[in-house]
Amino acid sequence: MTPTLTWDDTIAVVDLGEDENRFSPKFLDAINAHLDDAEKAGAQGLVTTARGKFYTNGLDLDWLAAHAEQAQSYVAGVQALLARVLTFPAPTAAAVTGHAFGAGAMLAMAHDVRVMRADRGYFCFPEVDIRIPFTDGMAALIQAKLTPQAAVASMTTGRRFGGEEAAEFGIVDATAAEGKVAQAATDLLRPLAGKDPGTLGAIKQTMFRAAVQALTDA
């Protein structure tokens, strides 16, 4: 299913879908188009959310296996999206309504804040167990957002964090009950409406310059 864009007042809400929401090239194009529309419309906030079992399961490994010759450009496209969300010129929140794995968890990490369902779903970087080392950009993104303790606990173990445990480590900022995750994420952004996009975008570019450079050098 293709991601969709709706609005909650001045906050853009991108729904990633209701399946595994893997990052196929079409999926990436759709999200970028929605981000274009949100920026052009002057969004005062951005929330990404999903329906069903997954927030997103990350890389489309089936597509990648069938198009191995495009692996480099594909990873570059994924990392460009991560860099874009990381520096989006409005407050951003990930409403992690289900499982967030690998690059899907990195997408959540690229937002300013994360709200995760308290009772179900895992937040996981499984790279160590699936024998796929982090790229420099992906590692830089995660380490820009987490304490060293949380980075080691999540990046070197393949550990699956439930919502409450993820909050304890600072991997997510808050938890919410089933059916209330997206609303909780949106509510976090409402008090931040009205920030100048040029200024906020410049601040994020400065804060995360090293991570953005590592992501976009791919």
Tab-separated table of C-alpha atoms in Angstrom, residues 19-162:
chain	number	residue	atom	x	y	z
A	19	ASP	CA	1.632	-4.036	5.889
A	20	GLU	CA	5.388	-4.312	6.544
A	21	ASN	CA	5.861	-0.890	4.904
A	22	ARG	CA	9.262	-1.821	3.521
A	23	PHE	CA	11.326	0.753	1.676
A	24	SER	CA	10.747	-0.172	-1.951
A	25	PRO	CA	11.833	2.484	-4.462
A	26	LYS	CA	8.158	3.359	-5.067
A	27	PHE	CA	7.617	3.652	-1.321
A	28	LEU	CA	10.595	6.017	-0.999
A	29	ASP	CA	9.340	8.117	-3.913
A	30	ALA	CA	5.893	8.378	-2.330
A	31	ILE	CA	7.243	9.509	1.034
A	32	ASN	CA	9.490	12.101	-0.588
A	33	ALA	CA	6.546	13.412	-2.609
A	34	HIS	CA	4.500	13.765	0.587
A	35	LEU	CA	7.370	15.575	2.307
A	36	ASP	CA	7.567	17.919	-0.705
A	37	ASP	CA	3.844	18.645	-0.375
A	38	ALA	CA	4.100	19.175	3.383
A	39	GLU	CA	6.954	21.656	2.982
A	40	LYS	CA	5.219	23.559	0.173
A	41	ALA	CA	2.053	23.823	2.258
A	42	GLY	CA	3.977	25.247	5.212
A	43	ALA	CA	3.440	22.341	7.607
A	44	GLN	CA	3.951	23.330	11.231
A	45	GLY	CA	4.768	19.755	12.155
A	46	LEU	CA	5.252	16.297	10.649
A	47	VAL	CA	4.051	12.977	12.087
A	48	THR	CA	4.709	9.592	10.504
A	49	THR	CA	2.556	6.701	11.599
A	50	ALA	CA	1.206	3.375	10.354
A	51	ARG	CA	-1.600	0.881	10.770
A	52	GLY	CA	-1.335	-2.808	11.487
A	53	LYS	CA	1.482	-4.859	12.957
A	54	PHE	CA	4.411	-2.769	11.678
A	55	TYR	CA	5.521	0.847	11.751
A	56	THR	CA	8.054	-0.198	9.136
A	57	ASN	CA	10.287	-3.209	8.661
A	58	GLY	CA	12.901	-1.150	6.834
A	59	LEU	CA	14.874	-2.205	3.764
A	60	ASP	CA	13.040	-4.097	1.024
A	61	LEU	CA	15.409	-7.066	1.003
A	62	ASP	CA	13.390	-8.943	-1.629
A	63	TRP	CA	13.661	-6.010	-4.038
A	64	LEU	CA	17.332	-5.650	-3.207
A	65	ALA	CA	18.020	-9.321	-3.913
A	66	ALA	CA	16.303	-9.012	-7.296
A	67	HIS	CA	18.145	-5.782	-8.182
A	68	ALA	CA	21.569	-6.342	-6.642
A	69	GLU	CA	23.206	-4.167	-9.291
A	70	GLN	CA	21.262	-1.198	-7.918
A	71	ALA	CA	22.249	-1.776	-4.288
A	72	GLN	CA	24.480	1.286	-4.010
A	73	SER	CA	21.929	3.714	-5.444
A	74	TYR	CA	19.163	2.105	-3.379
A	75	VAL	CA	21.033	2.505	-0.092
A	76	ALA	CA	21.904	6.071	-1.086
A	77	GLY	CA	18.193	6.763	-1.597
A	78	VAL	CA	17.295	5.328	1.809
A	79	GLN	CA	20.010	7.375	3.505
A	80	ALA	CA	18.934	10.531	1.673
A	81	LEU	CA	15.446	10.082	3.118
A	82	LEU	CA	16.880	9.601	6.618
A	83	ALA	CA	18.923	12.786	6.225
A	84	ARG	CA	15.886	14.671	4.965
A	85	VAL	CA	13.725	13.685	7.925
A	86	LEU	CA	16.610	14.395	10.312
A	87	THR	CA	16.767	18.006	9.076
A	88	PHE	CA	13.102	18.562	8.165
A	89	PRO	CA	12.289	22.276	8.696
A	90	ALA	CA	9.411	21.655	11.113
A	91	PRO	CA	9.049	19.700	14.361
A	92	THR	CA	8.759	15.957	13.670
A	93	ALA	CA	7.413	12.974	15.606
A	94	ALA	CA	7.360	9.258	14.812
A	95	ALA	CA	4.249	7.470	16.042
A	96	VAL	CA	5.650	3.943	16.350
A	97	THR	CA	2.394	2.003	16.318
A	98	GLY	CA	3.980	-1.405	15.652
A	99	HIS	CA	7.318	-3.070	15.031
A	100	ALA	CA	10.182	-0.830	13.887
A	101	PHE	CA	13.146	-2.850	12.632
A	102	GLY	CA	16.460	-1.934	11.034
A	103	ALA	CA	16.168	1.002	8.660
A	104	GLY	CA	12.566	1.373	9.819
A	105	ALA	CA	13.824	2.021	13.333
A	106	MET	CA	16.353	4.453	11.840
A	107	LEU	CA	13.512	6.358	10.168
A	108	ALA	CA	11.877	6.735	13.576
A	109	MET	CA	15.235	7.787	15.028
A	110	ALA	CA	15.542	10.543	12.410
A	111	HIS	CA	12.507	12.322	13.869
A	112	ASP	CA	12.824	14.868	16.669
A	113	VAL	CA	10.768	12.699	19.040
A	114	ARG	CA	9.299	9.208	19.108
A	115	VAL	CA	6.141	7.855	20.740
A	116	MET	CA	5.770	4.071	20.892
A	117	ARG	CA	2.861	1.830	21.717
A	118	ALA	CA	3.321	0.722	25.304
A	119	ASP	CA	2.010	-2.832	25.211
A	120	ARG	CA	2.986	-4.317	21.832
A	121	GLY	CA	5.652	-3.945	19.177
A	122	TYR	CA	9.436	-3.994	19.171
A	123	PHE	CA	12.058	-1.386	18.367
A	124	CYS	CA	15.116	-3.204	17.085
A	125	PHE	CA	18.370	-2.789	15.190
A	126	PRO	CA	18.933	-6.437	14.139
A	127	GLU	CA	22.038	-5.775	12.055
A	128	VAL	CA	24.428	-7.761	14.265
A	129	ASP	CA	22.224	-10.852	13.977
A	130	ILE	CA	21.526	-10.617	10.237
A	131	ARG	CA	25.208	-9.937	9.505
A	132	ILE	CA	24.701	-6.541	7.906
A	133	PRO	CA	27.056	-3.967	9.487
A	134	PHE	CA	25.794	-0.431	9.871
A	135	THR	CA	26.925	2.018	7.230
A	136	ASP	CA	28.830	5.050	8.506
A	137	GLY	CA	25.736	7.180	7.926
A	138	MET	CA	23.317	4.887	9.717
A	139	ALA	CA	25.641	4.558	12.705
A	140	ALA	CA	26.135	8.329	12.808
A	141	LEU	CA	22.380	8.921	12.755
A	142	ILE	CA	21.709	6.561	15.649
A	143	GLN	CA	24.648	7.815	17.695
A	144	ALA	CA	23.567	11.426	17.142
A	145	LYS	CA	20.317	10.634	18.934
A	146	LEU	CA	21.194	8.133	21.656
A	147	THR	CA	23.415	8.133	24.713
A	148	PRO	CA	26.517	5.934	24.369
A	149	GLN	CA	24.904	3.418	26.733
A	150	ALA	CA	21.722	3.205	24.659
A	151	ALA	CA	23.692	3.037	21.405
A	152	VAL	CA	25.740	0.075	22.633
A	153	ALA	CA	22.660	-1.622	24.091
A	154	SER	CA	20.740	-1.314	20.823
A	155	MET	CA	23.388	-1.464	18.088
A	156	THR	CA	25.651	-4.290	19.291
A	157	THR	CA	23.088	-6.745	20.665
A	158	GLY	CA	20.156	-7.000	18.241
A	159	ARG	CA	17.963	-6.562	21.302
A	160	ARG	CA	14.211	-6.103	20.834
A	161	PHE	CA	12.946	-3.277	22.997
A	162	GLY	CA	9.293	-3.069	23.971
